Amino acid sequence: MTINFFDNDLTSLHDKLINKELTATELTQATLDNIAQTDDQLNAFISTNQEEALLQAKKTDEVANFSDILTGLPVGLKDNLATNGIQTTGASRILEGFKPVYDATVVSKLNTAGAISVGKTNMDEFAMGGSTETSYYKKTTNAWDATKVPGGSSGGSAAAVAGGLVPFALGSDTGGSIRQPAAFNGIVGLKPTYGRVSRWGLFAMASSLDQVGPFTRTVKDNALVLNTIAGFDEKDSTSADRDVPDFTAKLTGNVKGLKIAVPKEYFGEGIDPKVASTVKAAIAQLEALGATVDEVSLPHTKYGVAAYYIIMSSEASSNLQRYDGVRYGFRADDVKNLEDLYIKTRSEGFGDEVKRRIMLGTFSLSAGAYDAFFKKAAKIRTLLIEDFNRVFADYDVIVGPTAPTVAYGIGEEIDDPTAMYLADALTIPVNLAGLPGLSVNAGFVDGLPVGLQIIGKPFDEATVYQTGYAFEQASRLFEQLPKIAKKY
C-alpha cells in the first residue's frame, strides 16, 4: 500500500488506525518503502531501522491500543539523539558505527507513546552548521528545490517532513537549527523554552543553548508532539520542573486582543527586501485577525551572533573532548602513544567546521582571552535577556522573519563561515535568552518558502502556537506542496 502524508495529519492517521482502515505494520512498511524509493532525491536519512520498526509495529497491532495520538505513527529522529542498539553518529566519522546502550529521554517518551522510529535523519556534523552540508555522510537537499540547501543543522528532519517521508520528526536547536530549516522547507518547527524538553541523550554541543523540538506540517501536529515529549526529567539537571499543559488548548484561530511586538532590528540591514515584505504581509494578516501590532526595539540584537559563537564554541570545545578514540567510535591507526592517538583520531574523525569551532572555543576559554571574549559574551547574553524581558512586560509575543533570506544554493556559503553564521542572526537571540520560538510558513519568494518566527515568553509555548495557528488557518499556506510531492 501507499500512504500520503501530505493529505493526512496526525489526527487523521490516528483515526485510520483506530477505525482499522490501516494497521501500524502497513503504515510502517509503507513509510519504509517510500523512504527506500524516494530518499535518493532528498538524502534526508542517514540510516533506517527497518527490522526494529516493523517488529515494534507488529507488537503495536497485537496490543491494538491506540489511545495515544502518536501510537503506531512513524517518526524520524535526528542522528544526535541516542537510540538503544541503533547506530547514532551525529553525522560524524568519529562516531561511525556507534550504537548507544540507552535511549534519549525524548526517544523513550515517544516509545512509551507508541510512536515508531523509522530512521535517523541527516544533519550537520555534531549540529555545527546551517545547511546540512557538513555531514560526513551526505548532503541533504531542499524539498522545494533540489539545488538549494534544506537549512541546518536539522536539515534531514526538516526535509523528511517537508518531502512527505514521515508525518513528524525531531530535531535540535542550538542557534536556530529547528526554526531555520523549517523556514527553508515551508513547514512548522518549534524550539521549546530551555528546560521544557529533556536534553538527556542528546549529543551535547552547547549545553546552555541546546533544545530538542518537533517538525510537522501543521501547528496542531506540532503541539501534539510537544504534549508527548515535554516534561521534567530527573536525569537532566537543566530540566525544568514545570507542569505540561495541553498545548492544543488555545488553538482556536482567535487572536483578538493579542499584543504583538515587531522588533525594528529584525528588518534591518542584511534582510532580503522580498523576505521582509512577505513577513510584513503575514504580520498584517495577524493584525486583520484582531491582534494589536506595535514596533519595538531589541537594541542588543546586533551583538547576538558574536556573543553566541563565543559561548557556543566554548561549550562545544568542552563537550567534544569526550571523543578521543579510546572508549567508543572511530580510532586512528598507526599511533605511537596516547597523545598521538588523540591528535590523529580527532584530526581524521572531525570535519573542518567542527575543528574550527573547537579551536575558537578553546581560544575563548584560554587564560589570556577569557576576560576579553567569553566574559564579555556572557554579559551581552544578559543584556539580550533584559531586552526581551522589557518587551514581554507589555506584549504577548514577538514576531518577525525566521531567516534573513530564503534557502540559498548548495555550495554557496559552505566556504564562507562568516556569511553562514550571520544567517542565524534572527534565531540566535532566542536561544541565548532560553525562549520558545516557532517558525511557520509566511509565504513564498521566487518559489521558495519564507519563515515567520513567533517568539514567546518562557514556558508560554501555548500562546506561540495560538498565534501560529491563527495565521496558518487564515493563510492556508500549508496546503501548498513542494514539487517533490508530485513525484510520489
CSV table of C-alpha atoms in Angstrom, one decimal:
chain,number,residue,atom,x,y,z
A,1,MET,CA,0.0,0.0,0.0
A,2,THR,CA,1.0,3.7,-0.2
A,3,ILE,CA,0.4,6.4,2.2
A,4,ASN,CA,0.4,10.2,1.5
A,5,PHE,CA,1.5,12.3,4.5
A,6,PHE,CA,0.6,15.4,2.6
A,7,ASP,CA,-3.1,14.6,2.9
A,8,ASN,CA,-3.0,13.0,6.4
A,9,ASP,CA,-2.2,14.9,9.6
A,10,LEU,CA,-1.5,13.1,12.9
A,11,THR,CA,-5.2,13.1,13.9
A,12,SER,CA,-6.4,11.6,10.6
A,13,LEU,CA,-3.7,8.9,10.7
A,14,HIS,CA,-4.7,8.1,14.3
A,15,ASP,CA,-8.4,7.8,13.3
A,16,LYS,CA,-7.5,5.4,10.5
A,17,LEU,CA,-5.6,3.2,12.9
A,18,ILE,CA,-8.5,3.2,15.4
A,19,ASN,CA,-11.0,2.5,12.6
A,20,LYS,CA,-8.8,-0.3,11.2
A,21,GLU,CA,-8.5,1.4,7.9
A,22,LEU,CA,-4.9,0.5,8.1
A,23,THR,CA,-2.6,-1.2,10.6
A,24,ALA,CA,0.6,0.1,12.2
A,25,THR,CA,2.5,-2.5,10.3
A,26,GLU,CA,1.1,-1.4,7.0
A,27,LEU,CA,1.8,2.3,7.8
A,28,THR,CA,5.4,1.5,8.9
A,29,GLN,CA,6.1,-0.7,5.8
A,30,ALA,CA,4.6,2.0,3.5
A,31,THR,CA,6.8,4.6,5.1
A,32,LEU,CA,10.0,2.5,4.8
A,33,ASP,CA,9.1,1.7,1.2
A,34,ASN,CA,8.6,5.3,0.4
A,35,ILE,CA,12.0,6.3,2.0
A,36,ALA,CA,13.7,3.5,0.1
A,37,GLN,CA,12.2,4.6,-3.2
A,38,THR,CA,12.4,8.4,-2.9
A,39,ASP,CA,15.0,9.4,-0.4
A,40,ASP,CA,17.7,9.4,-3.0
A,41,GLN,CA,16.1,12.7,-4.1
A,42,LEU,CA,16.4,14.3,-0.6
A,43,ASN,CA,19.1,12.4,1.2
A,44,ALA,CA,17.2,13.1,4.4
A,45,PHE,CA,18.1,9.8,6.2
A,46,ILE,CA,21.5,8.6,7.3
A,47,SER,CA,20.0,5.2,8.2
A,48,THR,CA,16.7,3.4,8.6
A,49,ASN,CA,15.6,0.9,11.2
A,50,GLN,CA,13.5,-1.4,9.1
A,51,GLU,CA,13.8,-4.6,11.3
A,52,GLU,CA,13.3,-2.8,14.6
A,53,ALA,CA,10.5,-0.6,13.3
A,54,LEU,CA,8.5,-3.5,11.8
A,55,LEU,CA,8.9,-5.5,15.0
A,56,GLN,CA,7.6,-2.6,17.0
A,57,ALA,CA,4.7,-2.1,14.6
A,58,LYS,CA,3.7,-5.8,14.8
A,59,LYS,CA,3.7,-5.6,18.7
A,60,THR,CA,1.5,-2.4,18.4
A,61,ASP,CA,-1.0,-4.2,16.2
A,62,GLU,CA,-1.1,-7.2,18.6
A,63,VAL,CA,-2.0,-4.9,21.5
A,64,ALA,CA,-4.3,-2.8,19.4
A,65,ASN,CA,-4.4,0.0,21.9
A,66,PHE,CA,-4.3,3.3,20.0
A,67,SER,CA,-5.3,5.5,22.9
A,68,ASP,CA,-2.3,7.8,22.4
A,69,ILE,CA,-2.4,10.1,19.4
A,70,LEU,CA,1.1,9.0,18.4
A,71,THR,CA,0.7,5.3,18.7
A,72,GLY,CA,1.7,3.5,15.6
A,73,LEU,CA,2.8,6.7,13.8
A,74,PRO,CA,6.3,6.8,12.1
A,75,VAL,CA,8.8,9.4,13.2
A,76,GLY,CA,12.3,10.4,12.0
A,77,LEU,CA,14.9,11.2,14.7
A,78,LYS,CA,17.8,13.5,14.2
A,79,ASP,CA,21.0,11.5,14.4
A,80,ASN,CA,22.3,13.2,17.5
A,81,LEU,CA,19.5,11.6,19.7
A,82,ALA,CA,20.7,8.4,21.3
A,83,THR,CA,18.8,5.3,20.3
A,84,ASN,CA,19.4,2.0,22.1
A,85,GLY,CA,21.2,-0.5,19.9
A,86,ILE,CA,20.7,1.7,16.8
A,87,GLN,CA,23.6,3.5,15.1
A,88,THR,CA,23.8,7.1,16.2
A,89,THR,CA,26.6,9.1,14.6
A,90,GLY,CA,25.9,12.8,15.0
A,91,ALA,CA,26.7,12.8,11.2
A,92,SER,CA,30.4,12.5,12.1
A,93,ARG,CA,33.0,10.0,11.1
A,94,ILE,CA,34.3,9.9,14.7
A,95,LEU,CA,31.1,8.0,15.7
A,96,GLU,CA,30.6,5.8,12.6
A,97,GLY,CA,29.2,2.5,13.8
A,98,PHE,CA,28.5,3.7,17.3
A,99,LYS,CA,25.4,2.1,18.9
A,100,PRO,CA,24.3,3.6,22.3
A,101,VAL,CA,23.1,1.3,25.1
A,102,TYR,CA,20.3,3.6,26.1
A,103,ASP,CA,17.6,5.8,24.6
A,104,ALA,CA,17.4,9.6,24.9
A,105,THR,CA,14.6,10.7,27.2
A,106,VAL,CA,12.6,12.1,24.2
A,107,VAL,CA,13.0,8.8,22.4
A,108,SER,CA,11.8,6.9,25.5
A,109,LYS,CA,8.8,9.2,25.7
A,110,LEU,CA,8.0,8.6,22.0
A,111,ASN,CA,8.4,4.8,22.5
A,112,THR,CA,6.1,4.9,25.6
A,113,ALA,CA,3.5,6.8,23.5
A,114,GLY,CA,3.8,4.1,20.8
A,115,ALA,CA,5.5,6.1,18.0
A,116,ILE,CA,7.7,4.1,15.7
A,117,SER,CA,11.2,5.3,14.8
A,118,VAL,CA,11.8,4.5,11.1
A,119,GLY,CA,15.3,6.0,10.9
A,120,LYS,CA,17.9,8.6,11.8
A,121,THR,CA,17.9,11.8,9.9
A,122,ASN,CA,20.9,13.6,8.4
A,123,MET,CA,22.4,16.7,10.0
A,124,ASP,CA,25.4,19.0,10.1
A,125,GLU,CA,28.2,17.2,11.9
A,126,PHE,CA,27.6,17.4,15.6
A,127,ALA,CA,24.9,20.1,14.7
A,128,MET,CA,27.6,22.5,13.7
A,129,GLY,CA,26.4,24.2,10.5
A,130,GLY,CA,23.4,25.9,9.0
A,131,SER,CA,22.9,23.9,5.8
A,132,THR,CA,23.4,20.2,6.4
A,133,GLU,CA,26.5,20.3,4.2
A,134,THR,CA,29.0,19.5,6.9
A,135,SER,CA,27.6,15.9,7.4
A,136,TYR,CA,30.3,13.2,6.9
A,137,TYR,CA,27.8,11.0,5.1
A,138,LYS,CA,25.8,13.0,2.5
A,139,LYS,CA,24.3,16.4,1.6
A,140,THR,CA,20.5,16.8,2.1
A,141,THR,CA,18.6,18.9,-0.4
A,142,ASN,CA,15.6,21.2,0.0
A,143,ALA,CA,12.2,19.7,-0.6
A,144,TRP,CA,11.1,22.7,-2.8
A,145,ASP,CA,14.3,22.9,-4.9
A,146,ALA,CA,17.0,20.2,-5.1
A,147,THR,CA,19.6,22.8,-5.9
A,148,LYS,CA,19.0,24.6,-2.6
A,149,VAL,CA,20.1,23.7,0.9
A,150,PRO,CA,17.5,22.4,3.4
A,151,GLY,CA,18.9,24.6,6.2
A,152,GLY,CA,20.6,23.2,9.2
A,153,SER,CA,21.7,21.7,11.4
A,154,SER,CA,18.4,19.6,11.4
A,155,GLY,CA,18.1,19.7,7.7
A,156,GLY,CA,17.4,16.0,7.3
A,157,SER,CA,14.4,16.1,9.7
A,158,ALA,CA,13.0,19.1,8.0
A,159,ALA,CA,13.4,17.7,4.5
A,160,ALA,CA,11.9,14.4,5.6
A,161,VAL,CA,8.7,16.1,6.8
A,162,ALA,CA,8.5,18.6,4.0
A,163,GLY,CA,9.1,15.9,1.5
A,164,GLY,CA,6.4,13.7,2.8
A,165,LEU,CA,8.7,10.8,4.0
A,166,VAL,CA,7.4,11.0,7.7
A,167,PRO,CA,4.5,12.8,9.3
A,168,PHE,CA,6.8,14.3,12.0
A,169,ALA,CA,10.4,14.3,13.1
A,170,LEU,CA,12.5,15.6,15.9
A,171,GLY,CA,15.5,17.9,15.7
A,172,SER,CA,17.6,20.0,18.0
A,173,ASP,CA,18.0,23.8,18.1
A,174,THR,CA,21.2,25.5,19.5
A,175,GLY,CA,21.0,28.7,17.5
A,176,GLY,CA,18.2,28.2,15.1
A,177,SER,CA,18.7,24.6,13.9
A,178,ILE,CA,15.0,23.7,14.0
A,179,ARG,CA,13.4,27.1,13.0
A,180,GLN,CA,15.7,27.9,10.1
A,181,PRO,CA,15.3,24.5,8.3
A,182,ALA,CA,11.6,24.7,9.0
A,183,ALA,CA,11.6,28.1,7.3
A,184,PHE,CA,13.6,26.9,4.3
A,185,ASN,CA,11.3,23.9,3.8
A,186,GLY,CA,8.0,25.7,4.5
A,187,ILE,CA,6.9,23.6,7.5
A,188,VAL,CA,6.4,24.1,11.2
A,189,GLY,CA,9.3,23.9,13.6
A,190,LEU,CA,9.5,24.7,17.3
A,191,LYS,CA,12.4,25.4,19.7
A,192,PRO,CA,10.8,25.0,23.1
A,193,THR,CA,11.7,27.0,26.2
A,194,TYR,CA,15.1,25.9,27.5
A,195,GLY,CA,14.3,23.2,30.1
A,196,ARG,CA,10.9,22.4,28.7
A,197,VAL,CA,12.1,19.2,26.9
A,198,SER,CA,14.8,16.9,28.4
A,199,ARG,CA,18.3,17.1,26.8
A,200,TRP,CA,19.3,13.7,28.3
A,201,GLY,CA,20.6,11.5,25.5
A,202,LEU,CA,21.0,14.5,23.1
A,203,PHE,CA,24.7,14.7,22.0
A,204,ALA,CA,25.7,17.9,23.6
A,205,MET,CA,27.1,20.7,21.5
A,206,ALA,CA,26.4,23.8,23.7
A,207,SER,CA,24.7,22.7,26.9
A,208,SER,CA,23.2,26.1,27.9
A,209,LEU,CA,21.7,26.5,24.4
A,210,ASP,CA,20.6,23.1,23.0
A,211,GLN,CA,16.9,22.1,23.0
A,212,VAL,CA,15.0,19.3,21.3
A,213,GLY,CA,11.9,20.1,19.4
A,214,PRO,CA,9.4,18.8,16.7
A,215,PHE,CA,9.0,19.3,13.0
A,216,THR,CA,5.5,18.9,11.5
A,217,ARG,CA,3.4,20.2,8.6
A,218,THR,CA,0.9,21.9,10.8
A,219,VAL,CA,0.8,23.8,14.0
A,220,LYS,CA,-1.7,21.5,15.7
A,221,ASP,CA,0.5,18.5,14.9
A,222,ASN,CA,3.5,20.3,16.4
A,223,ALA,CA,1.6,21.0,19.6
A,224,LEU,CA,0.5,17.3,19.8
A,225,VAL,CA,4.1,16.1,19.6
A,226,LEU,CA,5.2,18.7,22.2
A,227,ASN,CA,2.5,17.3,24.5
A,228,THR,CA,4.3,14.0,24.4
A,229,ILE,CA,8.0,15.0,24.6
A,230,ALA,CA,7.8,17.8,27.2
A,231,GLY,CA,8.1,17.4,30.9
A,232,PHE,CA,10.6,17.2,33.8
A,233,ASP,CA,13.4,14.7,33.7
A,234,GLU,CA,15.4,14.0,36.8
A,235,LYS,CA,18.2,12.7,34.6
A,236,ASP,CA,18.7,16.1,33.1
A,237,SER,CA,20.0,18.7,35.6
A,238,THR,CA,18.8,21.5,33.3
A,239,SER,CA,15.2,20.2,33.0
A,240,ALA,CA,12.5,22.5,34.4
A,241,ASP,CA,10.1,21.0,36.9
A,242,ARG,CA,7.0,22.7,35.4
A,243,ASP,CA,3.5,21.4,34.6
A,244,VAL,CA,3.0,20.5,31.0
A,245,PRO,CA,-0.3,22.0,29.7
A,246,ASP,CA,-2.2,20.8,26.7
A,247,PHE,CA,-0.5,22.8,24.1
A,248,THR,CA,-3.5,22.4,21.7
A,249,ALA,CA,-5.9,24.2,24.2
A,250,LYS,CA,-5.5,27.6,22.7
A,251,LEU,CA,-5.7,26.6,19.0
A,252,THR,CA,-8.9,28.4,18.3
A,253,GLY,CA,-7.9,30.7,15.5
A,254,ASN,CA,-8.7,33.7,17.6
A,255,VAL,CA,-6.0,36.3,18.3
A,256,LYS,CA,-8.3,39.2,19.1
A,257,GLY,CA,-6.6,41.3,21.8
A,258,LEU,CA,-3.3,39.6,21.4
A,259,LYS,CA,-0.4,42.1,21.7
A,260,ILE,CA,2.3,41.6,19.1
A,261,ALA,CA,5.7,43.3,19.1
A,262,VAL,CA,7.7,43.6,15.9
A,263,PRO,CA,11.4,44.5,16.5
A,264,LYS,CA,12.7,47.1,14.0
A,265,GLU,CA,16.1,45.3,14.2
A,266,TYR,CA,14.6,42.2,12.6
A,267,PHE,CA,14.0,44.2,9.4
A,268,GLY,CA,17.3,46.0,9.2
A,269,GLU,CA,20.5,45.5,7.1
A,270,GLY,CA,21.0,42.1,5.7
A,271,ILE,CA,17.3,41.2,5.4
A,272,ASP,CA,16.2,40.4,1.9
A,273,PRO,CA,13.6,43.0,0.9
A,274,LYS,CA,11.4,40.4,-0.6
A,275,VAL,CA,11.5,38.3,2.6
A,276,ALA,CA,10.8,41.4,4.7
A,277,SER,CA,7.8,42.3,2.5
A,278,THR,CA,6.4,38.8,2.8
A,279,VAL,CA,6.8,38.7,6.6
A,280,LYS,CA,5.2,42.2,6.9
A,281,ALA,CA,2.2,40.9,4.9
A,282,ALA,CA,1.9,38.0,7.3
A,283,ILE,CA,2.0,40.3,10.3
A,284,ALA,CA,-0.7,42.5,8.6
A,285,GLN,CA,-2.8,39.4,8.3
A,286,LEU,CA,-2.5,38.8,12.1
A,287,GLU,CA,-3.5,42.4,12.7
A,288,ALA,CA,-6.5,41.9,10.4
A,289,LEU,CA,-7.5,39.0,12.6
A,290,GLY,CA,-7.7,41.3,15.6
A,291,ALA,CA,-4.2,41.4,17.1
A,292,THR,CA,-2.5,44.6,18.1
A,293,VAL,CA,0.8,45.2,16.4
A,294,ASP,CA,3.5,47.7,17.5
A,295,GLU,CA,7.1,48.3,16.5
A,296,VAL,CA,9.6,47.8,19.3
A,297,SER,CA,13.4,47.8,19.7
A,298,LEU,CA,15.7,45.0,20.8
A,299,PRO,CA,18.9,47.1,20.7
A,300,HIS,CA,21.4,44.4,21.6
A,301,THR,CA,20.3,42.1,18.8
A,302,LYS,CA,23.3,43.2,16.7
A,303,TYR,CA,25.7,41.7,19.2
A,304,GLY,CA,23.9,38.3,19.3
A,305,VAL,CA,25.9,36.5,16.6
A,306,ALA,CA,29.2,37.4,18.1
A,307,ALA,CA,28.2,36.5,21.6
A,308,TYR,CA,26.6,33.3,20.5
A,309,TYR,CA,29.6,32.0,18.6
A,310,ILE,CA,31.9,32.6,21.6
A,311,ILE,CA,29.6,30.9,24.1
A,312,MET,CA,28.6,28.1,21.8
A,313,SER,CA,32.1,27.3,20.6
A,314,SER,CA,33.4,27.4,24.2
A,315,GLU,CA,30.8,24.9,25.4
A,316,ALA,CA,31.3,22.8,22.3
A,317,SER,CA,35.1,22.6,22.8
A,318,SER,CA,34.5,21.3,26.3
A,319,ASN,CA,31.7,18.8,25.3
A,320,LEU,CA,33.6,17.3,22.4
A,321,GLN,CA,36.6,16.4,24.5
A,322,ARG,CA,34.9,13.1,25.1
A,323,TYR,CA,35.6,11.9,21.6
A,324,ASP,CA,39.1,10.7,21.9
A,325,GLY,CA,39.3,7.3,20.2
A,326,VAL,CA,39.6,5.4,23.5
A,327,ARG,CA,36.1,4.5,24.6
A,328,TYR,CA,33.9,4.4,21.5
A,329,GLY,CA,33.7,5.4,17.9
A,330,PHE,CA,36.4,5.9,15.3
A,331,ARG,CA,40.1,5.3,16.3
A,332,ALA,CA,43.0,6.3,14.2
A,333,ASP,CA,45.6,3.6,13.1
A,334,ASP,CA,49.3,3.6,13.4
A,335,VAL,CA,49.6,5.7,16.6
A,336,LYS,CA,52.7,5.9,18.6
A,337,ASN,CA,51.4,6.9,22.0
A,338,LEU,CA,48.3,8.2,23.8
A,339,GLU,CA,48.8,11.8,22.7
A,340,ASP,CA,49.3,10.7,19.1
A,341,LEU,CA,46.0,8.7,19.4
A,342,TYR,CA,44.1,11.8,20.5
A,343,ILE,CA,45.6,14.0,17.8
A,344,LYS,CA,45.2,11.6,14.9
A,345,THR,CA,41.7,10.4,15.9
A,346,ARG,CA,40.4,13.9,16.2
A,347,SER,CA,42.2,15.1,13.1
A,348,GLU,CA,40.8,12.3,11.0
A,349,GLY,CA,37.4,11.9,12.7
A,350,PHE,CA,36.3,15.6,12.9
A,351,GLY,CA,35.4,17.7,9.9
A,352,ASP,CA,36.6,21.2,9.2
A,353,GLU,CA,33.6,23.1,10.8
A,354,VAL,CA,33.9,21.1,14.0
A,355,LYS,CA,37.6,21.7,14.2
A,356,ARG,CA,37.0,25.4,13.6
A,357,ARG,CA,34.6,25.7,16.4
A,358,ILE,CA,36.7,23.7,18.8
A,359,MET,CA,39.7,26.0,18.1
A,360,LEU,CA,37.6,29.1,18.6
A,361,GLY,CA,36.1,27.8,21.8
A,362,THR,CA,39.4,26.7,23.2
A,363,PHE,CA,40.9,30.0,22.5
A,364,SER,CA,38.0,31.9,24.0
A,365,LEU,CA,38.4,30.0,27.3
A,366,SER,CA,42.2,30.3,27.4
A,367,ALA,CA,43.8,32.3,30.2
A,368,GLY,CA,44.7,35.3,28.1
A,369,ALA,CA,41.4,35.5,26.2
A,370,TYR,CA,38.7,34.6,28.8
A,371,ASP,CA,38.0,38.2,30.1
A,372,ALA,CA,38.2,39.7,26.6
A,373,PHE,CA,35.9,37.2,24.9
A,374,PHE,CA,33.9,34.7,26.9
A,375,LYS,CA,33.2,37.0,29.9
A,376,LYS,CA,32.0,39.8,27.5
A,377,ALA,CA,29.8,37.4,25.6
A,378,ALA,CA,28.2,36.3,28.8
A,379,LYS,CA,27.5,39.9,29.7
A,380,ILE,CA,25.9,40.5,26.2
A,381,ARG,CA,23.7,37.5,26.8
A,382,THR,CA,22.4,39.1,29.9
A,383,LEU,CA,21.7,42.3,28.0
A,384,LEU,CA,19.7,40.4,25.4
A,385,ILE,CA,17.7,38.7,28.1
A,386,GLU,CA,16.9,42.1,29.6
A,387,ASP,CA,15.8,43.4,26.1
A,388,PHE,CA,13.3,40.5,25.8
A,389,ASN,CA,12.0,40.9,29.4
A,390,ARG,CA,11.4,44.6,28.8
A,391,VAL,CA,9.3,43.9,25.7
A,392,PHE,CA,7.4,41.0,27.2
A,393,ALA,CA,6.3,43.2,30.1
A,394,ASP,CA,3.9,44.8,27.6
A,395,TYR,CA,3.5,42.2,24.8
A,396,ASP,CA,2.4,38.6,24.4
A,397,VAL,CA,4.6,37.5,21.5
A,398,ILE,CA,7.4,38.9,19.3
A,399,VAL,CA,7.1,38.3,15.6
A,400,GLY,CA,9.5,38.7,12.6
A,401,PRO,CA,11.4,36.8,10.0
A,402,THR,CA,12.9,33.4,10.9
A,403,ALA,CA,15.8,33.9,8.5
A,404,PRO,CA,17.1,36.9,6.5
A,405,THR,CA,16.8,35.1,3.2
A,406,VAL,CA,15.1,32.1,1.6
A,407,ALA,CA,17.2,28.9,1.0
A,408,TYR,CA,20.4,29.5,-0.8
A,409,GLY,CA,22.2,27.3,-3.3
A,410,ILE,CA,24.1,24.2,-2.3
A,411,GLY,CA,27.8,25.1,-2.0
A,412,GLU,CA,27.1,28.9,-2.0
A,413,GLU,CA,28.1,29.6,1.6
A,414,ILE,CA,29.9,26.5,2.9
A,415,ASP,CA,33.3,28.1,2.3
A,416,ASP,CA,32.3,31.4,3.9
A,417,PRO,CA,31.7,30.7,7.6
A,418,THR,CA,31.0,34.3,8.4
A,419,ALA,CA,28.2,34.5,5.9
A,420,MET,CA,26.7,31.3,7.2
A,421,TYR,CA,27.0,32.4,10.8
A,422,LEU,CA,25.2,35.7,10.0
A,423,ALA,CA,22.3,33.8,8.6
A,424,ASP,CA,21.4,32.9,12.2
A,425,ALA,CA,21.2,36.5,13.3
A,426,LEU,CA,17.4,36.4,13.9
A,427,THR,CA,17.2,33.0,15.6
A,428,ILE,CA,20.3,33.1,17.9
A,429,PRO,CA,18.9,35.7,20.4
A,430,VAL,CA,16.0,33.3,21.2
A,431,ASN,CA,18.5,30.6,22.3
A,432,LEU,CA,20.7,33.0,24.3
A,433,ALA,CA,17.5,34.0,26.2
A,434,GLY,CA,16.1,30.5,26.5
A,435,LEU,CA,12.8,31.5,25.0
A,436,PRO,CA,10.4,29.4,22.9
A,437,GLY,CA,10.4,30.1,19.1
A,438,LEU,CA,8.2,28.8,16.4
A,439,SER,CA,8.6,29.1,12.6
A,440,VAL,CA,5.6,28.8,10.3
A,441,ASN,CA,5.4,29.4,6.5
A,442,ALA,CA,4.7,33.1,5.8
A,443,GLY,CA,4.6,32.8,2.0
A,444,PHE,CA,7.0,32.4,-0.9
A,445,VAL,CA,9.7,34.4,-2.6
A,446,ASP,CA,10.8,33.1,-6.0
A,447,GLY,CA,9.1,29.8,-5.4
A,448,LEU,CA,10.8,29.2,-2.0
A,449,PRO,CA,9.2,29.4,1.4
A,450,VAL,CA,9.7,32.3,3.8
A,451,GLY,CA,9.6,31.7,7.6
A,452,LEU,CA,7.6,33.7,10.1
A,453,GLN,CA,9.2,33.5,13.5
A,454,ILE,CA,7.0,33.8,16.6
A,455,ILE,CA,8.8,34.2,19.9
A,456,GLY,CA,7.1,33.8,23.3
A,457,LYS,CA,7.6,34.3,27.0
A,458,PRO,CA,9.4,31.5,28.9
A,459,PHE,CA,7.2,28.4,29.1
A,460,ASP,CA,4.4,30.1,27.1
A,461,GLU,CA,4.5,27.8,24.1
A,462,ALA,CA,0.7,27.8,24.1
A,463,THR,CA,0.4,31.4,23.1
A,464,VAL,CA,3.2,31.0,20.5
A,465,TYR,CA,1.1,28.1,19.0
A,466,GLN,CA,-2.1,30.2,19.3
A,467,THR,CA,-0.5,32.9,17.1
A,468,GLY,CA,1.0,30.5,14.6
A,469,TYR,CA,-2.3,28.5,14.3
A,470,ALA,CA,-4.4,31.6,13.6
A,471,PHE,CA,-2.1,32.7,10.8
A,472,GLU,CA,-1.8,29.2,9.4
A,473,GLN,CA,-5.6,28.7,9.3
A,474,ALA,CA,-6.2,32.1,7.7
A,475,SER,CA,-3.5,31.8,5.1
A,476,ARG,CA,-3.8,28.0,4.4
A,477,LEU,CA,-0.2,28.1,3.1
A,478,PHE,CA,0.4,24.6,4.4
A,479,GLU,CA,-1.8,23.3,1.6
A,480,GLN,CA,0.8,24.4,-1.0
A,481,LEU,CA,3.1,21.4,-1.6
A,482,PRO,CA,6.7,21.2,-2.9
A,483,LYS,CA,7.4,19.9,-6.4
A,484,ILE,CA,8.7,16.6,-4.9
A,485,ALA,CA,5.2,15.9,-3.7
A,486,LYS,CA,4.0,15.5,-7.3
A,487,LYS,CA,6.7,12.7,-7.9
A,488,TYR,CA,5.2,10.4,-5.2
